[in-house]
Coordinates of C-alpha atoms in Angstrom, one line a residue:
M1 CA -122.7 -34.7 41.0
S2 CA -119.9 -35.6 38.7
I3 CA -119.9 -34.4 35.1
I4 CA -119.0 -37.0 32.5
M5 CA -116.6 -35.7 29.8
D6 CA -117.2 -36.6 26.2
N7 CA -113.6 -37.6 25.6
S8 CA -110.4 -38.4 27.4
C9 CA -108.6 -35.3 28.5
Y10 CA -105.5 -34.1 26.6
T11 CA -103.3 -34.5 29.7
C12 CA -104.1 -38.2 30.1
R13 CA -103.7 -38.9 26.4
R14 CA -100.3 -37.3 26.4
R15 CA -99.3 -39.3 29.5
R16 CA -100.6 -42.4 27.7
I17 CA -102.9 -43.4 30.6
E18 CA -106.6 -44.2 30.7
C19 CA -108.7 -41.1 31.6
E20 CA -111.6 -41.6 34.0
M21 CA -113.5 -38.9 32.0
T22 CA -115.1 -37.3 35.0
E23 CA -115.6 -33.7 35.8
P24 CA -112.6 -31.6 34.9
P25 CA -110.1 -31.8 36.4
C26 CA -110.3 -35.6 36.0
K27 CA -109.3 -37.7 39.1
K28 CA -106.0 -38.8 37.6
C29 CA -104.8 -35.3 36.8
K30 CA -105.9 -34.1 40.2
K31 CA -104.1 -36.9 41.9
A32 CA -100.9 -36.3 39.9
G33 CA -101.1 -32.5 40.5
L34 CA -101.3 -31.7 36.8
E35 CA -103.5 -29.3 34.9
C36 CA -106.3 -31.1 33.2
F37 CA -106.6 -29.9 29.6
Q38 CA -109.5 -30.8 27.5
K39 CA -107.7 -29.8 24.3
R40 CA -104.0 -29.3 23.5
P41 CA -103.0 -26.1 25.1
F42 CA -101.1 -23.3 23.4
R43 CA -97.4 -23.9 23.6
W44 CA -94.3 -21.9 22.8
V45 CA -90.9 -23.0 21.8
Q46 CA -87.6 -21.5 23.0
G47 CA -84.6 -21.6 20.7
A48 CA -84.2 -23.0 17.3
A49 CA -85.6 -26.5 16.5
F50 CA -83.0 -29.2 16.8
R51 CA -82.2 -30.6 13.4
G52 CA -80.5 -33.7 12.4
K53 CA -80.9 -37.5 12.8
K54 CA -82.9 -38.4 15.9
K55 CA -84.3 -41.9 15.5
G56 CA -81.1 -43.7 16.3
S57 CA -80.5 -41.8 19.5
S58 CA -81.0 -43.1 23.0
V59 CA -80.5 -42.1 26.5
K60 CA -77.4 -44.3 26.5
D61 CA -76.0 -42.4 23.4
A62 CA -76.3 -39.2 25.3
S63 CA -74.7 -40.6 28.4
V64 CA -71.6 -41.8 26.6
S65 CA -71.0 -38.4 25.0
V66 CA -69.8 -37.0 28.4
T67 CA -66.8 -34.7 28.6
K68 CA -65.0 -34.3 31.9
L69 CA -65.1 -30.9 33.4
N70 CA -61.7 -29.3 33.9
L71 CA -61.6 -28.0 37.4
E72 CA -58.8 -25.4 37.6
S73 CA -58.9 -25.0 41.4
T74 CA -55.8 -25.7 43.5
R75 CA -55.7 -27.6 46.7
R76 CA -55.4 -25.2 49.6
D77 CA -55.8 -27.2 52.7
G78 CA -56.9 -30.7 53.8
S79 CA -60.6 -29.9 54.3
C80 CA -60.8 -28.1 51.0
T81 CA -59.1 -31.0 49.2
R82 CA -61.8 -33.3 50.4
I83 CA -64.5 -31.0 49.1
I84 CA -62.8 -30.6 45.7
N85 CA -62.4 -34.3 45.4
Y86 CA -66.1 -34.5 45.7
A87 CA -66.5 -31.9 43.0
E88 CA -64.2 -33.9 40.7
S89 CA -66.2 -37.1 41.3
I90 CA -69.5 -35.5 40.3
A91 CA -68.1 -33.6 37.4
D92 CA -67.9 -36.7 35.3
D93 CA -71.7 -37.3 35.2
D94 CA -73.6 -38.3 32.1
A95 CA -75.2 -35.7 29.9
S96 CA -75.3 -34.4 26.4
L97 CA -73.0 -31.4 26.4
E98 CA -72.9 -30.1 22.8
Y99 CA -76.3 -28.4 22.8
G100 CA -78.8 -26.8 25.1
P101 CA -82.4 -27.8 25.5
R102 CA -84.2 -29.2 22.5
N103 CA -87.6 -27.8 21.4
L104 CA -88.3 -26.8 25.0
C105 CA -92.1 -26.2 25.2
V106 CA -93.7 -24.6 28.2
D107 CA -97.4 -24.6 29.0
N108 CA -98.0 -20.9 29.9
V109 CA -101.1 -21.9 31.9
L110 CA -98.9 -23.6 34.5
V111 CA -97.2 -20.4 35.4
N112 CA -99.1 -18.6 38.1
P113 CA -98.7 -14.8 37.7
D114 CA -99.3 -14.3 41.4
D115 CA -96.2 -16.3 42.4
P116 CA -93.6 -14.1 44.0
Y117 CA -90.9 -15.3 41.6
A118 CA -93.1 -14.8 38.5
S119 CA -91.6 -11.4 37.5
S120 CA -87.9 -12.1 38.3
L121 CA -87.1 -15.1 36.2
D122 CA -87.3 -16.2 32.6
K123 CA -90.3 -18.3 31.5
V124 CA -88.4 -21.6 31.5
S125 CA -87.2 -21.1 35.1
K126 CA -90.7 -20.0 36.2
Y127 CA -92.2 -23.0 34.6
Y128 CA -89.8 -25.5 36.3
L129 CA -90.1 -23.8 39.6
Y130 CA -93.9 -24.0 39.4
Y131 CA -93.7 -27.7 38.5
Y132 CA -91.2 -28.3 41.3
S133 CA -93.5 -26.6 43.8
K134 CA -96.6 -28.4 42.5
C135 CA -95.4 -31.9 41.6
V136 CA -91.9 -32.6 43.0
C137 CA -91.8 -31.3 46.6
K138 CA -94.6 -33.5 47.8
L139 CA -92.7 -36.6 46.8
F140 CA -90.0 -36.3 49.4
V141 CA -92.0 -35.4 52.6
M142 CA -94.6 -37.5 54.4
Y143 CA -97.3 -34.8 54.4
D144 CA -97.2 -31.9 52.0
S145 CA -97.9 -28.4 53.4
K146 CA -96.9 -24.8 53.1
R147 CA -94.1 -25.5 55.5
N148 CA -92.6 -28.1 53.1
P149 CA -88.8 -27.5 53.5
L150 CA -88.1 -28.4 49.8
R151 CA -90.7 -25.8 48.7
N152 CA -89.3 -23.3 51.1
L153 CA -86.0 -23.5 49.1
I154 CA -87.6 -21.5 46.3
P155 CA -86.8 -18.0 47.8
A156 CA -83.2 -19.0 48.2
A157 CA -83.1 -20.3 44.6
L158 CA -84.1 -16.9 43.3
S159 CA -80.7 -15.5 44.4
D160 CA -78.6 -18.6 43.9
S161 CA -78.1 -20.0 40.4
V162 CA -76.5 -23.3 41.7
L163 CA -79.6 -24.1 43.8
L164 CA -81.9 -23.0 41.0
T165 CA -80.3 -25.3 38.4
S166 CA -80.5 -28.2 40.8
I167 CA -84.2 -27.6 41.2
I168 CA -84.7 -27.3 37.5
A169 CA -82.8 -30.5 36.9
L170 CA -85.0 -32.3 39.4
S171 CA -88.2 -31.0 37.7
A172 CA -87.0 -31.8 34.2
R173 CA -86.2 -35.4 35.1
H174 CA -89.6 -35.9 36.8
M175 CA -91.4 -34.4 33.8
A176 CA -89.5 -36.8 31.5
N177 CA -90.4 -39.8 33.6
G178 CA -94.1 -38.9 33.4
G179 CA -94.6 -40.2 29.9
Q180 CA -93.0 -43.6 30.5
S181 CA -94.6 -46.9 31.4
F182 CA -93.6 -49.1 34.4
Y183 CA -93.4 -52.2 32.2
E184 CA -91.7 -50.5 29.3
L185 CA -88.9 -49.3 31.6
G186 CA -88.6 -52.8 32.9
T187 CA -87.4 -54.2 29.6
S188 CA -83.9 -54.2 28.3
T189 CA -84.7 -51.9 25.5
L190 CA -83.4 -48.4 26.0
P191 CA -86.0 -45.6 25.6
A192 CA -85.7 -43.2 22.7
L193 CA -83.9 -39.9 23.5
T194 CA -87.0 -37.7 23.3
D195 CA -86.8 -34.0 23.7
E196 CA -87.9 -34.4 27.4
H197 CA -85.1 -36.9 28.1
H198 CA -82.5 -34.8 26.3
N199 CA -83.5 -31.8 28.3
A200 CA -83.4 -33.7 31.6
L201 CA -79.9 -34.9 30.9
W202 CA -78.8 -31.4 29.8
F203 CA -80.2 -29.7 32.9
K204 CA -78.6 -32.4 35.0
Y205 CA -75.2 -31.7 33.5
K206 CA -75.7 -27.9 33.9
A207 CA -76.6 -28.4 37.6
I208 CA -73.5 -30.6 38.3
Q209 CA -71.3 -28.2 36.3
E210 CA -72.4 -25.2 38.4
L211 CA -72.1 -27.1 41.7
S212 CA -68.6 -28.2 40.7
H213 CA -67.6 -24.7 40.1
A214 CA -69.1 -23.5 43.4
L215 CA -67.3 -26.3 45.3
S216 CA -64.0 -25.2 43.7
D217 CA -64.5 -21.6 45.0
R218 CA -63.3 -21.3 48.5
K219 CA -65.8 -18.6 49.2
L220 CA -68.8 -20.7 48.1
Y221 CA -68.1 -24.3 49.0
K222 CA -69.2 -23.9 52.7
N223 CA -72.5 -22.2 51.9
D224 CA -75.8 -23.8 53.0
T225 CA -77.2 -23.4 49.5
A226 CA -74.3 -25.5 48.0
I227 CA -75.2 -28.2 50.5
A228 CA -78.9 -28.0 49.6
S229 CA -77.9 -28.2 45.9
A230 CA -75.8 -31.3 46.4
F231 CA -78.5 -32.9 48.6
L232 CA -81.1 -32.5 45.8
L233 CA -78.8 -34.5 43.5
I234 CA -79.6 -37.5 45.7
F235 CA -83.3 -37.1 45.0
L236 CA -82.4 -36.6 41.3
D237 CA -80.7 -40.0 41.3
L238 CA -83.8 -41.6 42.8
L239 CA -85.8 -40.2 39.9
E240 CA -83.2 -41.2 37.4
S241 CA -82.1 -44.7 38.5
G242 CA -81.3 -45.1 42.2
S243 CA -78.0 -46.6 41.3
D244 CA -75.9 -43.9 39.7
K245 CA -73.8 -41.7 42.0
W246 CA -76.1 -41.2 45.0
N247 CA -73.5 -42.6 47.3
I248 CA -70.9 -40.0 46.0
H249 CA -73.4 -37.2 46.5
L250 CA -74.2 -38.6 50.0
E251 CA -70.6 -38.7 51.1
G252 CA -70.0 -35.3 49.6
V253 CA -72.9 -33.8 51.5
K254 CA -71.7 -35.3 54.7
K255 CA -68.2 -33.7 54.2
L256 CA -69.8 -30.4 53.2
I257 CA -71.9 -30.3 56.4
T258 CA -68.8 -30.8 58.5
Q259 CA -67.4 -27.6 56.9
I260 CA -70.7 -25.7 57.2
Q261 CA -70.4 -21.9 57.6
P262 CA -73.4 -20.1 59.0
M263 CA -74.8 -17.2 57.0
G264 CA -74.3 -14.7 59.9
S265 CA -76.6 -12.1 61.3
R266 CA -79.1 -10.6 58.9
T267 CA -82.1 -8.3 59.1
G268 CA -85.5 -8.0 57.4
T269 CA -85.8 -10.1 54.3
E270 CA -82.3 -11.5 54.6
Q271 CA -83.1 -12.7 58.2
G272 CA -86.2 -14.5 56.9
L273 CA -84.1 -16.2 54.2
E274 CA -81.5 -17.2 56.8
E275 CA -84.2 -18.9 58.9
T276 CA -85.4 -20.7 55.8
V277 CA -81.9 -22.0 55.0
E278 CA -81.3 -23.0 58.6
G279 CA -84.6 -24.9 58.5
M280 CA -83.4 -26.7 55.4
R281 CA -80.1 -27.4 57.0
S282 CA -81.8 -29.1 59.9
F283 CA -84.0 -31.1 57.4
I284 CA -80.9 -32.2 55.4
I285 CA -79.0 -33.3 58.5
R286 CA -81.8 -35.5 59.6
Q287 CA -82.5 -37.0 56.2
I288 CA -78.8 -37.6 55.5
Y289 CA -78.7 -39.8 58.6
L290 CA -81.8 -41.7 57.3
I291 CA -80.5 -42.1 53.7
D292 CA -77.1 -43.1 55.0
T293 CA -78.6 -45.8 57.2
L294 CA -81.1 -47.2 54.8
G295 CA -78.8 -46.9 51.9
A296 CA -76.1 -49.0 53.5
T297 CA -78.4 -52.0 53.8
Y298 CA -78.6 -52.6 50.0
T299 CA -75.0 -51.8 49.1
R300 CA -71.8 -53.7 49.1
P301 CA -70.4 -53.9 52.6
R302 CA -68.3 -50.9 53.6
L303 CA -69.3 -48.8 50.5
L304 CA -70.5 -46.0 52.8
S305 CA -68.4 -44.5 55.6
H306 CA -69.6 -45.2 59.0
T307 CA -69.5 -41.6 60.2
P308 CA -71.0 -40.7 63.5
P309 CA -74.3 -38.8 63.5
L310 CA -73.9 -35.3 62.1
Q311 CA -75.5 -33.9 65.3
E312 CA -76.5 -35.1 68.7
P313 CA -79.3 -37.6 68.1
T314 CA -81.9 -35.7 70.0
T315 CA -85.1 -37.4 68.8
L316 CA -83.8 -37.3 65.3
L317 CA -87.2 -37.7 63.5
Q318 CA -89.4 -36.3 66.3
M319 CA -90.3 -33.4 64.2
S320 CA -93.3 -32.1 62.4
L321 CA -94.6 -34.8 60.0
D322 CA -94.7 -32.2 57.2
K323 CA -91.0 -31.8 57.5
S324 CA -90.0 -35.5 57.5
Y325 CA -89.1 -37.6 54.6
L326 CA -89.9 -41.3 55.3
G327 CA -91.0 -41.3 58.9
C328 CA -88.9 -44.3 60.0
P329 CA -88.5 -44.1 63.8
E330 CA -85.1 -43.1 65.0
F331 CA -84.8 -46.1 67.2
L332 CA -85.2 -48.4 64.2
L333 CA -82.6 -46.4 62.2
D334 CA -80.1 -46.9 65.0
A335 CA -80.9 -50.6 65.1
L336 CA -80.3 -51.0 61.4
R337 CA -77.1 -49.0 61.6
S338 CA -75.9 -51.4 64.3
F339 CA -76.8 -54.4 62.2
S340 CA -75.0 -53.0 59.1
I341 CA -71.8 -52.3 61.1
C342 CA -71.8 -55.9 62.2
R343 CA -72.5 -57.1 58.6
D344 CA -69.5 -55.1 57.4
M345 CA -67.3 -56.7 60.0
L346 CA -68.3 -60.2 58.9
A347 CA -67.6 -59.2 55.2
G348 CA -64.0 -58.2 56.0
S349 CA -61.1 -60.2 54.5
D350 CA -60.0 -61.5 57.9
P351 CA -62.3 -63.8 60.0
L352 CA -63.5 -62.4 63.3
E353 CA -61.6 -63.6 66.4
E354 CA -63.6 -65.7 68.8
G355 CA -63.9 -62.9 71.3
S356 CA -65.1 -60.4 68.7
L357 CA -67.5 -63.0 67.2
Q358 CA -69.2 -63.7 70.6
S359 CA -69.4 -60.0 71.3
S360 CA -71.1 -59.3 68.0
I361 CA -73.5 -62.2 68.5
E362 CA -74.5 -60.8 71.9
N363 CA -74.8 -57.3 70.6
V364 CA -77.1 -58.3 67.7
S365 CA -79.2 -60.4 70.0
I366 CA -79.7 -57.5 72.4
V367 CA -80.6 -55.1 69.5
L368 CA -83.0 -57.7 68.0
N369 CA -84.8 -58.0 71.4
L370 CA -85.1 -54.3 71.8
T371 CA -86.4 -54.0 68.2
Q372 CA -89.0 -56.7 68.9
N373 CA -90.2 -54.8 71.9
F374 CA -90.3 -51.4 70.2
D375 CA -93.8 -49.9 70.7
C376 CA -94.9 -48.5 67.4
R377 CA -98.2 -47.1 68.7
A378 CA -96.5 -45.2 71.5
W379 CA -94.1 -43.8 69.0
A380 CA -96.9 -42.6 66.7
S381 CA -99.0 -41.2 69.6
N382 CA -96.0 -39.1 70.8
L383 CA -95.4 -37.4 67.4
P384 CA -96.0 -33.7 67.3
Q385 CA -99.4 -32.8 65.8
L386 CA -99.6 -31.2 62.4
D387 CA -101.1 -27.8 61.8
T388 CA -104.8 -27.5 62.3
H389 CA -105.5 -27.6 58.5
L390 CA -103.8 -30.9 58.2
T391 CA -104.7 -34.2 59.7
H392 CA -102.9 -37.5 60.2
D393 CA -104.0 -40.9 61.2
T394 CA -102.2 -42.2 64.3
N395 CA -103.2 -45.8 63.4
M396 CA -101.6 -45.5 59.9
L397 CA -98.5 -43.9 61.4
S398 CA -98.2 -46.8 63.8
T399 CA -98.6 -49.1 60.8
L400 CA -95.8 -47.3 59.0
A401 CA -93.6 -47.9 61.9
E402 CA -94.6 -51.5 62.0
A403 CA -93.5 -51.9 58.4
Y404 CA -90.0 -50.6 59.2
K405 CA -89.9 -52.7 62.4
A406 CA -90.7 -55.9 60.5
G407 CA -88.1 -55.0 57.9
A408 CA -85.5 -54.2 60.5
L409 CA -86.2 -57.6 62.3
I410 CA -85.7 -59.5 59.0
Y411 CA -82.5 -57.7 58.3
G412 CA -81.2 -58.1 61.8
R413 CA -82.0 -61.8 61.9
R414 CA -80.2 -62.4 58.6
V415 CA -77.2 -60.7 60.2
S416 CA -77.6 -62.9 63.2
D417 CA -77.8 -66.0 61.0
A418 CA -74.5 -65.1 59.3
L419 CA -72.9 -64.8 62.7
V420 CA -74.0 -68.2 64.0
K421 CA -74.0 -69.8 60.5
E422 CA -77.7 -70.8 60.6
T423 CA -80.8 -70.0 58.5
T424 CA -83.8 -68.9 60.5
P425 CA -87.2 -69.5 58.8
L426 CA -88.9 -66.1 58.6
N427 CA -92.1 -67.0 56.8
N428 CA -94.4 -65.7 59.5
L429 CA -92.6 -62.4 59.7
V430 CA -92.7 -62.0 55.9
R431 CA -96.4 -62.7 55.8
E432 CA -96.9 -60.1 58.6
L433 CA -94.9 -57.5 56.6
I434 CA -96.9 -58.3 53.4
A435 CA -100.1 -57.8 55.3
I436 CA -98.8 -54.4 56.7
I437 CA -98.0 -53.3 53.2
E438 CA -101.4 -54.3 51.9
V439 CA -103.0 -52.1 54.6
M440 CA -100.8 -49.1 53.6
R441 CA -101.8 -49.3 49.9
C442 CA -104.8 -47.1 50.7
D443 CA -102.9 -44.3 52.2
E444 CA -101.5 -42.1 49.4
A445 CA -99.3 -40.0 51.7
L446 CA -97.6 -42.8 53.6
F447 CA -97.5 -45.5 50.9
K448 CA -94.6 -43.6 49.1
C449 CA -92.6 -43.9 52.4
I450 CA -92.3 -47.7 52.4
L451 CA -90.2 -48.8 49.4
W452 CA -87.4 -50.0 51.7
P453 CA -89.5 -52.5 53.7
M454 CA -91.4 -53.4 50.5
F455 CA -88.1 -54.5 48.9
V456 CA -87.2 -56.5 52.0
A457 CA -90.5 -58.3 51.7
G458 CA -89.7 -59.0 48.1
L459 CA -86.3 -60.4 48.9
E460 CA -87.7 -62.8 51.4
S461 CA -90.9 -63.8 49.5
Q462 CA -90.9 -67.5 48.6
Q463 CA -94.5 -67.8 47.3
Q464 CA -95.5 -66.7 43.9
D465 CA -98.6 -64.8 45.1
Q466 CA -96.4 -62.8 47.5
R467 CA -94.0 -62.0 44.7
D468 CA -96.9 -60.9 42.4
F469 CA -98.2 -58.7 45.2
V470 CA -94.9 -57.0 45.7
I471 CA -94.6 -56.3 42.0
S472 CA -98.1 -54.8 41.9
C473 CA -97.1 -52.6 44.9
L474 CA -94.0 -51.4 43.1
E475 CA -96.1 -50.5 40.0
K476 CA -98.4 -48.4 42.2
F477 CA -95.4 -46.8 43.8
W478 CA -94.1 -45.9 40.3
F479 CA -97.5 -44.4 39.4
E480 CA -97.4 -42.3 42.6
T481 CA -93.8 -41.0 42.4
K482 CA -92.3 -41.6 38.9
C483 CA -89.0 -42.5 40.6
I484 CA -87.2 -44.9 38.3
N485 CA -85.4 -46.5 41.3
V486 CA -88.7 -48.4 41.9
V487 CA -88.6 -49.8 38.4
N488 CA -85.1 -51.0 39.0
A489 CA -86.2 -52.5 42.3
A490 CA -88.7 -54.7 40.4
N491 CA -86.0 -55.7 37.9
I492 CA -83.6 -56.6 40.7
L493 CA -86.2 -58.8 42.4
R494 CA -87.1 -60.6 39.3
R495 CA -83.4 -61.5 38.7
F496 CA -83.0 -62.3 42.4
W497 CA -85.9 -64.7 42.4
K498 CA -84.7 -66.4 39.2
M499 CA -81.3 -66.9 40.8
G500 CA -82.7 -67.9 44.2
D501 CA -84.9 -70.6 42.7
T502 CA -81.8 -72.4 41.6
Q503 CA -79.5 -71.5 44.6
Q504 CA -81.4 -72.3 47.8
T505 CA -79.0 -70.5 50.1
L506 CA -79.1 -67.2 48.1
H507 CA -82.3 -65.8 49.6
S508 CA -80.8 -65.8 53.1
Q509 CA -77.5 -64.3 52.1
W510 CA -78.9 -61.2 50.4
I511 CA -77.5 -58.9 53.1
F512 CA -74.1 -59.6 51.5
N513 CA -74.8 -60.1 47.8
I514 CA -77.6 -57.6 47.1
G515 CA -75.0 -55.0 46.3
Q516 CA -73.4 -57.3 43.8
L517 CA -76.5 -57.5 41.5
G518 CA -75.2 -55.0 39.1
R519 CA -74.8 -51.8 41.2
D520 CA -75.2 -50.3 44.6
W521 CA -78.9 -49.3 45.0
L522 CA -80.7 -46.7 47.0
L523 CA -84.2 -48.2 47.3
I524 CA -86.1 -45.7 49.5

């Protein structure tokens, strides 16, 4: 029997959302993975209060106050030069550099004294590590568990300051996003530079600064933990915008992986840490292929390098579902990669020769047929089972694959249209994708995996009720993840629909011009 609370809980009031006022913890706090406080908890402040004018500040004001890092490393060889070029490219990121965190308040109750890292770190780091473990790690895997590869990074972070600061930056940004509204972020008005936003920017700068220094050190730039730190910056960009420097981080991680240097033989505790890092390496390699493939579909042609797979594609995503990010079947990723390469050829400055054109038309047609015949249920049925304490619904996993299959078919047919200079009506396929998305709304674990096909549906939607449905799904996605890239996805669609209503051919040419709507977007 549920207990009805007399008043809204403090946590919901602070998040500016309606509390359901049922037994503590209330349903919304429990769903968000937050402590449900009935009253304002005791808080402590680290450092002196930040004095001075504050009302006129904004996130943009902090961003333009950036100072470039002065990397004093020398170029030693070709491979090291490429790594240092990546370090220089990320060093110019936006942050407020003059001061440390403002009025940094920590809820002591969130720090679990039984955690293994509780006694070895300062209170701020403990707090952010706990928040990372509780609220952030579950965002970037299909099913959360004790084997979550992101959570398993914590032991490595205890002995690696670069990785630790990347984790803290990720936590600080997610915390700052929690107090914002989907529709407020969708306006042109910049949010005020609150203490939470200031701290998120500051920790981001600190993470990038430490990573840049590590990459300029010949002894450190090949370490697995440096790769993991750079990889986390891609997730940070999803939380922050989805259009900042994710592609730079992506290309940098790909280069770092090619220069990877194993940790060597260890014993005891060190051996266990090595196994953890190697597991993370495997996770990163698989997810980089996924991000690289899906990311290319919404960017300007040829923005990303068409590098070969970073390892032999042996059932790339045929791994435990609690160690997978989005769950898009490997076959569909390969199909999308083939379509994107063809699109980039079409976008070149020189027209394709007749022989190349016919070859491309034939290749796209073959891949489209294979995609149409892809058996989503067989794929879902053959996935490895989760641990006994976790369960997954094969029907919903099959539906997840169907969402990516429908999105891949739409993308491939638009590439095919560009090759033959026609426009294929895709209304039935769009309605099918909309129906799949509606089914998936009820699955909290898998709904956060389908932003990419959801955006494809929005780009192809011609009816107002379809467009309204997509926006409502994006709002739900924001509530579940607090990733600002989904807010930007809604803004892009609104602009795209407004332009498309006056330019009839625009909606079928989005494979070329979606990357020209302001920036290059990572919408996953």
